[in-house]
Amino acid sequence: MQKDTKRNLFVAATYGAVLLLGLLLGQNYADDNRQSGTSTLLPLGLGHTGKVQRMIDLIESNYVDSVEVSRLQDLAIGEIVAQLDPYSEYLYPQAALRQRQALEGSFEGIGIEYYKVNDTLITVGLIAGGPAQQAGLRVGDRLIAINGDTIAGVNITEKAIDEKIRGRLGTPVTILVSRNGQALPQPINITRKRVEVSSVDAAYIIDSAMAYIKISRFGAKTAEDFTQALAQLKKAGAKRLIVDLRENGGGYFDAATALASQFFNDKELLVYTEGAHEPRTDYYSTADGLFGTGALAVLIDEQSASASEIVAGAVQDLERGIIVGRRSFGKGLVQEQFGFGDGSALNLTVARYYTPSGRCIQKTYPKNHAILKSPTLETATVVGTEQSESSGWQEPQSRHPQRANRPVLTGGGIAPDVWTPVNGLDTSAWYKRIRRGNLIEEYVYGYLAKSVPAYSVENFLEKYNLPDWAYSDFLTYVKTRGITYSAHEARAGKPRICTDMEALLGRFYFGSEAFFRVRNRSDETLAIAINALSGE
């Protein structure tokens, strides 16, 4: 593996990366990755024997009934891959395309994000400068019909809606909408175009010298987007930086190393990879970074995986900054994607990666390794300055000898330098049911979110507070959905749930950055990081 390889190296359990673009309609996913072969039948010879393919050929030629050969091949591949590690994965064509497009950060479509409330689609986000916004669609519009077909009140599936809106670049789609309770007299005509989506969710100055950048995934343009945002923040006077990688499931390997390079001088070892068929390859910072000096904190949590862990591991091992939060997910394996002629693909683990001090942060995984596919928040308590996490697969911990000033813990994941506790509400069964049911989103978009207000985003961030009646009304709504709660639970949940609702309103009115700026006002982990950097 050369440093400048163009192969698609994934270090992500892509659960996090696909969430954003999964909401964006109108995508006509192009195959931007190389394809190997042109046959729609996938060769499955094992070793030099070719037994699997031979068996499928015999079935196709001799079995008593007609069979769908491609389905047999898919089943065989799935069973083979299941015997490997948790991250080697066979993807059907549509899944492979969606995964690649999510990480590429662009797609062909109209750039609309919607939410379904009471069998009606509500526009809750528009890509700035995208086709839908340019054509006149507004946040808050309710979609009634697409290309003349009614979609409101007919219990249509999201897949069916997606199929109606998706199409080739340059082709038209018409959408009839209701605005402020009245159907517009004419549908809005939108031409599908290429839409770019940044993986930098928020970038702003916290105070006169401290900046915050939130990164949702490591896609093809993440390093470029990050560098542009960082340059603007430095112009505004930022001398201290907090990089938020919480809930970032990873992405492209090269994006992680390119972003990490911004924190170091030239030729610093950031990470290296090695595998049975892959010789050791070292990855270095490529130039003096834009933020090579200045106080730095990186925020991580249980869902920070792979590419996020590469960045955090380099910052920690090389003592460039502090890591704040909770132990990261623990994914130290690298996947390469091999494409097939029918659009399907195999994400195959080809190497392990190691932090500069030689740590492999991959958790050992049980035989039933499917449990690692979707990381979930584990119950945690704070003991002294470190955190004890209840986990069926927690790694043994020991001190790593190489780092002089602040020895680090080995074992699965990156253990932070400054531990923060899990919010008790996150482990509450009541709150979990509310989150799983998307009840906060349903209530905000269905009952609170109206037309964009006249006041500015600055006024909203500084002065807006949820009306007193809103939380009581929300609790009534929760009861109608069959979720009961105690008086104690209702009192304990009020601050967090009100913040959740205010943040969603900020996003609805003013975009992604407003969401994080509202949520961050009461974020304990961020407050700890700010306090830690303020003394440096």
XYZ file of C-alpha atoms in Angstrom:
536
model
C 0.000 0.000 0.000
C 1.594 3.274 -1.097
C 0.920 6.451 0.794
C -0.742 8.056 -2.200
C -2.890 5.048 -2.971
C -6.179 5.764 -4.748
C -7.833 2.659 -3.462
C -10.816 3.190 -1.254
C -9.567 2.502 2.244
C -12.379 2.529 4.778
C -11.806 2.703 8.492
C -15.465 3.293 9.245
C -18.253 1.280 10.651
C -20.362 3.433 8.395
C -23.389 3.567 10.691
C -22.622 7.194 11.361
C -21.654 8.298 7.920
C -24.837 7.335 6.141
C -27.296 8.981 8.554
C -27.149 12.462 7.028
C -27.436 11.538 3.366
C -30.023 8.892 4.169
C -32.390 11.803 4.782
C -31.542 13.617 1.566
C -33.968 12.844 -1.223
C -33.458 12.866 -4.946
C -30.217 10.959 -5.053
C -29.119 9.316 -8.259
C -26.084 7.502 -7.022
C -23.278 7.302 -9.591
C -20.635 4.628 -9.395
C -17.510 6.678 -8.721
C -15.368 3.747 -7.647
C -13.495 1.413 -9.883
C -15.301 -1.740 -10.937
C -13.565 -5.033 -11.536
C -14.999 -7.191 -14.266
C -18.175 -6.861 -16.294
C -20.059 -10.049 -15.533
C -23.081 -9.831 -13.257
C -22.138 -13.238 -11.846
C -19.586 -13.057 -9.079
C -16.661 -15.536 -9.146
C -16.503 -17.399 -5.876
C -13.645 -19.865 -6.231
C -12.032 -20.682 -2.896
C -8.275 -21.113 -3.050
C -7.472 -23.090 -6.183
C -10.476 -25.363 -6.022
C -13.377 -23.200 -7.186
C -15.740 -25.481 -5.274
C -18.379 -22.864 -4.571
C -18.641 -21.688 -8.162
C -18.562 -25.293 -9.374
C -21.468 -26.153 -7.067
C -23.511 -23.185 -8.284
C -22.811 -24.161 -11.905
C -24.010 -27.712 -11.202
C -27.201 -26.422 -9.586
C -27.870 -24.079 -12.483
C -27.345 -26.861 -15.033
C -28.890 -29.837 -13.270
C -31.302 -28.846 -10.492
C -34.885 -30.029 -10.871
C -36.342 -26.493 -10.752
C -35.215 -23.160 -12.114
C -33.221 -21.135 -9.603
C -32.022 -17.548 -9.400
C -28.270 -18.041 -9.623
C -27.357 -14.523 -8.520
C -29.316 -15.025 -5.299
C -27.428 -18.243 -4.573
C -24.159 -16.402 -5.093
C -25.204 -13.598 -2.766
C -26.130 -16.099 -0.062
C -22.820 -17.908 -0.451
C -20.842 -14.681 -0.279
C -22.742 -13.530 2.805
C -22.019 -16.781 4.614
C -18.325 -16.656 3.723
C -17.886 -13.044 4.817
C -19.735 -13.737 8.083
C -16.841 -16.014 9.090
C -14.337 -13.140 8.988
C -14.420 -9.997 11.151
C -17.289 -7.610 12.005
C -16.373 -5.094 9.295
C -15.776 -7.212 6.227
C -19.120 -6.913 4.476
C -20.787 -7.779 1.193
C -22.956 -4.933 -0.069
C -25.764 -5.212 -2.574
C -25.542 -2.656 -5.397
C -27.843 -0.048 -3.855
C -26.167 -0.299 -0.453
C -22.716 -0.022 -2.008
C -23.739 3.073 -3.946
C -25.304 4.714 -0.910
C -22.231 4.061 1.202
C -19.833 5.490 -1.363
C -21.979 8.539 -2.014
C -22.355 9.243 1.693
C -18.594 9.348 2.042
C -18.003 11.230 -1.197
C -20.168 14.059 0.146
C -22.024 14.702 -3.091
C -24.984 13.270 -4.972
C -27.268 13.987 -7.887
C -30.654 15.173 -6.699
C -32.570 18.181 -5.423
C -31.046 18.730 -1.948
C -34.021 18.398 0.375
C -34.297 16.923 3.845
C -37.712 15.924 5.107
C -39.437 14.457 8.131
C -42.659 12.447 8.101
C -45.320 13.618 10.568
C -48.916 12.350 10.513
C -48.383 10.815 7.075
C -47.204 14.127 5.612
C -43.675 15.013 4.583
C -42.400 18.281 6.027
C -39.348 19.983 4.564
C -36.995 20.405 7.539
C -33.795 21.256 5.712
C -32.510 22.469 2.357
C -28.964 22.307 1.043
C -27.781 25.915 0.716
C -27.697 26.825 -2.962
C -29.132 23.438 -3.940
C -31.722 22.879 -6.676
C -34.736 22.800 -4.319
C -33.794 26.038 -2.592
C -33.049 27.757 -5.898
C -36.425 26.654 -7.277
C -38.277 28.245 -4.342
C -38.944 25.371 -1.953
C -38.845 26.533 1.669
C -38.219 24.937 5.044
C -41.645 24.146 6.526
C -43.294 23.357 3.197
C -45.453 20.236 3.281
C -45.161 17.963 0.269
C -48.536 17.074 -1.268
C -47.703 15.516 -4.628
C -44.629 14.525 -6.637
C -44.854 14.486 -10.433
C -48.650 14.583 -10.141
C -48.896 11.630 -7.744
C -50.384 12.379 -4.327
C -48.079 11.446 -1.444
C -49.786 13.151 1.536
C -52.235 11.063 3.559
C -51.823 7.909 1.504
C -49.330 6.078 3.761
C -46.661 5.988 1.075
C -43.281 4.493 2.007
C -40.062 6.464 2.086
C -38.623 4.107 -0.528
C -41.497 4.916 -2.884
C -40.990 8.656 -2.320
C -37.278 8.291 -2.944
C -37.966 6.511 -6.212
C -40.285 9.308 -7.338
C -37.781 12.053 -6.635
C -34.575 10.378 -7.744
C -33.534 10.614 -11.344
C -30.786 11.448 -13.790
C -28.794 14.656 -13.631
C -30.572 17.431 -15.521
C -34.027 15.844 -15.453
C -37.032 17.656 -13.921
C -39.242 16.837 -10.956
C -42.388 18.728 -9.947
C -43.518 19.019 -6.331
C -46.847 20.421 -5.169
C -46.571 21.877 -1.672
C -48.726 23.356 1.055
C -47.291 26.502 2.618
C -48.697 28.118 5.767
C -51.764 25.909 5.513
C -52.537 26.730 1.867
C -51.671 24.677 -1.207
C -49.648 26.670 -3.728
C -51.567 27.129 -6.983
C -48.753 25.673 -9.092
C -46.216 22.938 -8.398
C -42.559 23.853 -7.961
C -40.408 22.708 -10.852
C -36.942 21.517 -9.849
C -34.097 20.293 -12.056
C -31.896 17.610 -10.559
C -28.272 18.702 -10.151
C -25.128 17.650 -8.320
C -25.383 18.642 -4.689
C -22.414 19.016 -2.330
C -22.784 18.254 1.370
C -20.149 19.375 3.863
C -19.074 17.007 6.621
C -18.321 20.015 8.862
C -21.598 20.487 10.751
C -20.594 23.578 12.712
C -17.619 25.916 13.006
C -17.810 28.992 15.220
C -16.004 31.125 17.793
C -16.983 30.267 21.363
C -15.281 33.327 22.828
C -12.615 35.772 21.714
C -9.890 33.144 21.320
C -11.539 29.685 21.398
C -13.110 27.950 18.398
C -15.289 24.861 17.958
C -15.553 22.573 14.910
C -17.979 19.637 14.686
C -17.236 16.907 12.117
C -19.892 14.303 11.341
C -17.864 11.909 9.152
C -14.602 11.607 7.238
C -15.531 11.891 3.583
C -13.637 12.751 0.438
C -13.806 16.514 1.086
C -13.635 16.540 4.882
C -10.015 17.689 5.129
C -10.660 20.459 2.593
C -13.832 21.590 4.365
C -12.080 21.475 7.735
C -9.109 23.489 6.509
C -11.365 26.189 5.056
C -13.359 26.428 8.279
C -10.217 26.494 10.400
C -8.658 29.250 8.278
C -11.753 31.424 8.793
C -11.702 30.822 12.540
C -8.020 31.731 12.760
C -8.760 34.962 10.904
C -11.366 35.670 13.569
C -8.682 35.319 16.233
C -8.940 31.676 17.338
C -5.893 30.520 19.294
C -7.494 27.535 21.010
C -9.447 24.813 19.204
C -11.976 22.136 20.176
C -12.630 19.453 17.544
C -15.803 17.470 18.221
C -15.629 13.892 16.902
C -18.419 12.509 19.067
C -20.872 10.271 17.177
C -18.469 10.305 14.212
C -18.412 6.744 12.896
C -15.397 7.304 10.649
C -14.897 7.300 6.915
C -11.927 7.473 4.574
C -8.485 6.705 5.946
C -6.798 9.402 3.843
C -9.273 12.008 5.109
C -8.280 11.220 8.697
C -4.551 11.563 8.051
C -5.029 14.737 5.995
C -7.080 16.339 8.755
C -4.689 15.232 11.509
C -1.817 16.783 9.535
C -3.239 20.222 10.322
C -2.187 19.787 13.971
C 1.462 18.879 13.417
C 4.686 19.938 11.776
C 5.881 18.184 8.639
C 6.879 14.492 8.698
C 5.330 13.475 12.017
C 4.240 9.814 12.098
C 0.451 9.856 12.463
C -0.482 6.194 12.011
C 0.766 3.041 10.341
C -0.957 -0.001 8.846
C 0.075 -3.632 8.562
C -1.549 -6.917 7.572
C -0.720 -10.459 6.521
C -0.687 -9.376 2.861
C 0.087 -5.720 3.466
C 3.595 -4.685 4.546
C 3.911 -1.959 7.138
C 3.105 1.451 5.670
C 3.756 4.633 7.629
C 1.595 7.723 7.159
C 3.164 11.062 8.023
C 1.940 14.632 8.229
C 2.581 16.157 4.832
C 3.366 19.794 5.701
C 3.397 22.202 8.616
C -0.215 22.240 9.751
C -2.496 25.228 9.789
C -2.962 24.691 13.549
C 0.442 23.268 14.390
C 0.554 25.285 17.596
C -2.166 26.401 19.959
C -4.175 24.640 22.653
C -6.156 21.702 21.240
C -8.851 19.387 22.591
C -10.553 16.495 20.759
C -13.942 15.271 22.003
C -14.797 11.565 21.652
C -17.452 9.139 22.868
C -18.622 5.552 22.453
C -19.594 6.155 18.828
C -16.318 7.765 17.744
C -14.824 5.075 15.538
C -11.943 4.311 13.180
C -11.040 7.556 11.358
C -12.019 9.501 14.463
C -9.783 7.238 16.513
C -6.870 7.751 14.127
C -7.033 11.508 14.714
C -7.526 11.154 18.472
C -4.753 8.559 18.728
C -2.218 10.774 16.934
C -3.113 13.816 19.050
C -2.847 11.764 22.235
C 0.309 9.773 21.488
C 2.253 12.773 20.219
C 1.037 14.895 23.154
C -0.327 17.531 20.803
C -3.506 18.098 22.799
C -5.949 16.537 25.238
C -8.681 13.986 24.564
C -11.914 14.672 26.446
C -14.999 12.472 26.775
C -15.459 8.735 27.041
C -13.642 5.698 25.655
C -14.092 5.483 21.899
C -15.612 2.567 20.020
C -12.435 0.607 19.321
C -12.146 -0.081 15.594
C -8.565 -0.613 14.484
C -9.170 -2.434 11.206
C -8.858 -1.049 7.683
C -11.169 -2.067 4.845
C -10.596 -1.842 1.119
C -13.621 -1.857 -1.160
C -13.569 -4.239 -4.138
C -16.293 -3.561 -6.674
C -18.074 -6.043 -8.945
C -19.534 -5.456 -12.360
C -23.144 -5.449 -11.152
C -22.530 -2.592 -8.706
C -22.224 -4.783 -5.615
C -19.045 -4.583 -3.565
C -16.987 -6.319 -0.923
C -15.581 -4.274 1.949
C -12.685 -6.523 2.957
C -10.473 -5.979 5.981
C -6.908 -5.846 4.668
C -4.863 -4.440 7.560
C -4.778 -3.234 11.132
C -3.797 0.312 11.935
C -1.608 1.410 14.813
C -1.257 4.745 16.587
C 2.189 6.403 16.567
C 3.209 4.662 19.803
C 2.286 1.267 18.340
C -1.149 0.749 19.892
C -3.776 -1.228 17.999
C -7.038 -0.024 19.475
C -9.212 -2.774 17.972
C -11.453 -4.460 20.515
C -11.432 -8.209 20.596
C -14.758 -9.324 19.210
C -16.782 -12.362 20.197
C -17.752 -15.103 17.819
C -21.161 -13.488 17.521
C -19.495 -10.283 16.400
C -22.692 -8.804 14.947
C -23.188 -6.985 18.254
C -20.321 -4.674 17.302
C -22.014 -3.485 14.116
C -24.055 -0.820 15.898
C -22.317 0.644 18.936
C -24.664 1.662 21.718
C -24.205 3.740 24.810
C -23.213 1.631 27.780
C -23.980 2.453 31.391
C -21.007 4.243 32.927
C -20.009 5.721 36.239
C -17.120 7.965 37.161
C -14.509 6.556 39.515
C -11.865 9.112 40.439
C -10.510 10.617 37.226
C -11.304 7.616 35.041
C -14.484 5.975 33.906
C -15.638 2.429 34.498
C -17.870 1.189 31.702
C -20.163 -1.838 31.862
C -19.496 -3.725 28.672
C -19.509 -7.374 27.786
C -16.377 -6.917 25.692
C -14.355 -4.396 27.678
C -10.612 -4.722 27.031
C -8.001 -5.195 29.726
C -6.318 -1.874 30.493
C -2.676 -1.090 31.177
C -0.419 1.922 31.000
C 1.430 2.427 27.737
C 5.086 3.186 28.433
C 6.065 5.397 25.498
C 4.200 8.612 26.288
C 6.227 10.509 28.861
C 4.035 13.252 30.291
C 0.599 11.591 30.372
C 0.814 7.793 30.048
C -2.150 6.412 28.107
C -4.306 3.341 28.585
C -4.017 0.494 26.134
C -6.921 -1.764 25.234
C -9.911 -1.369 22.952
C -10.586 2.194 21.834
C -8.967 5.472 22.815
C -9.197 6.194 26.536
C -9.540 9.964 27.038
C -7.154 12.043 29.121
C -10.123 13.766 30.778
C -13.134 11.541 31.442
C -16.690 12.836 31.455
C -19.703 10.982 32.835
C -22.645 9.687 30.894
C -25.689 11.883 31.385
C -28.042 9.922 33.618
C -30.942 10.657 31.301
C -29.198 8.791 28.481
C -29.509 5.575 30.465
C -33.146 6.217 31.444
C -35.554 3.694 29.917
C -38.160 6.457 29.567
C -35.855 8.784 27.624
C -34.591 5.908 25.470
C -38.182 5.093 24.448
C -38.758 8.741 23.539
C -35.590 8.826 21.435
C -36.271 5.487 19.734
C -39.748 6.665 18.813
C -38.450 10.012 17.472
C -41.098 11.691 19.595
C -39.118 14.895 20.127
C -38.707 15.343 16.372
C -42.351 14.497 15.745
C -43.538 17.013 18.307
C -41.206 19.824 17.213
C -41.874 19.468 13.494
C -45.544 18.689 13.892
C -46.550 21.279 16.520
C -43.817 23.840 17.235
C -41.997 24.545 13.985
C -43.743 27.195 11.934
C -42.601 29.589 9.234
C -39.122 31.066 9.643
C -39.262 33.865 12.237
C -38.371 37.477 11.502
C -35.639 37.668 14.127
C -32.003 36.861 13.345
C -30.021 33.764 14.228
C -28.049 35.831 16.762
C -31.239 36.841 18.568
C -32.452 33.253 18.523
C -29.208 31.933 19.996
C -29.025 34.587 22.689
C -32.635 35.041 23.733
C -34.902 32.215 22.591
C -36.296 29.894 25.236
C -38.988 27.296 24.803
C -42.429 28.552 25.919
C -43.444 27.401 29.403
C -46.402 25.457 28.068
C -44.386 23.492 25.488
C -42.863 20.907 27.833
C -46.181 20.157 29.536
C -47.779 19.809 26.129
C -44.990 17.479 25.057
C -45.552 15.260 28.082
C -49.225 15.002 27.129
C -48.163 14.056 23.610
C -45.846 11.368 24.983
C -48.748 9.840 26.912
C -50.849 9.647 23.758
C -48.068 7.513 22.291
C -48.369 5.002 25.112
C -45.273 6.027 27.106
C -45.811 6.531 30.836
C -43.465 8.289 33.228
C -43.144 9.253 36.855
C -43.123 12.796 38.225
C -39.431 12.355 39.011
C -38.667 11.298 35.440
C -40.560 14.271 34.064
C -38.646 16.710 36.285
C -35.277 15.106 35.563
C -35.891 15.063 31.837
C -37.055 18.656 31.434
C -33.697 20.453 30.965
C -32.372 17.958 28.424
C -35.590 17.557 26.445
C -36.202 21.305 26.312
C -32.657 21.767 25.004
C -33.289 19.032 22.418
C -36.404 20.828 21.228
C -34.747 24.244 21.150
C -31.828 22.804 19.150
C -34.194 21.225 16.610
C -35.998 24.538 16.237
C -32.650 26.252 15.711
C -31.810 23.786 12.968
C -35.241 24.144 11.378
C -34.999 27.936 11.290
C -31.293 28.559 10.754
C -29.488 25.340 9.793
C -27.049 22.804 11.217
C -24.723 25.214 13.005
C -27.590 26.706 15.026
C -28.528 23.198 16.173
C -25.087 22.582 17.659
C -24.717 26.070 19.106
C -27.974 25.648 21.026
C -27.190 22.107 22.149
C -23.661 23.057 23.172
C -24.877 25.694 25.635
C -25.582 22.943 28.180
C -23.052 20.332 26.999
C -21.045 19.127 29.994
C -18.227 17.547 27.967
C -17.728 20.732 25.959
C -17.740 22.796 29.166
C -15.005 20.577 30.630
C -12.912 20.965 27.464
C -13.363 24.745 27.484
C -12.267 24.884 31.107
C -9.233 22.674 30.430
C -8.074 24.788 27.476
C -8.719 28.102 29.193
C -5.794 27.470 31.518
C -3.340 26.728 28.711
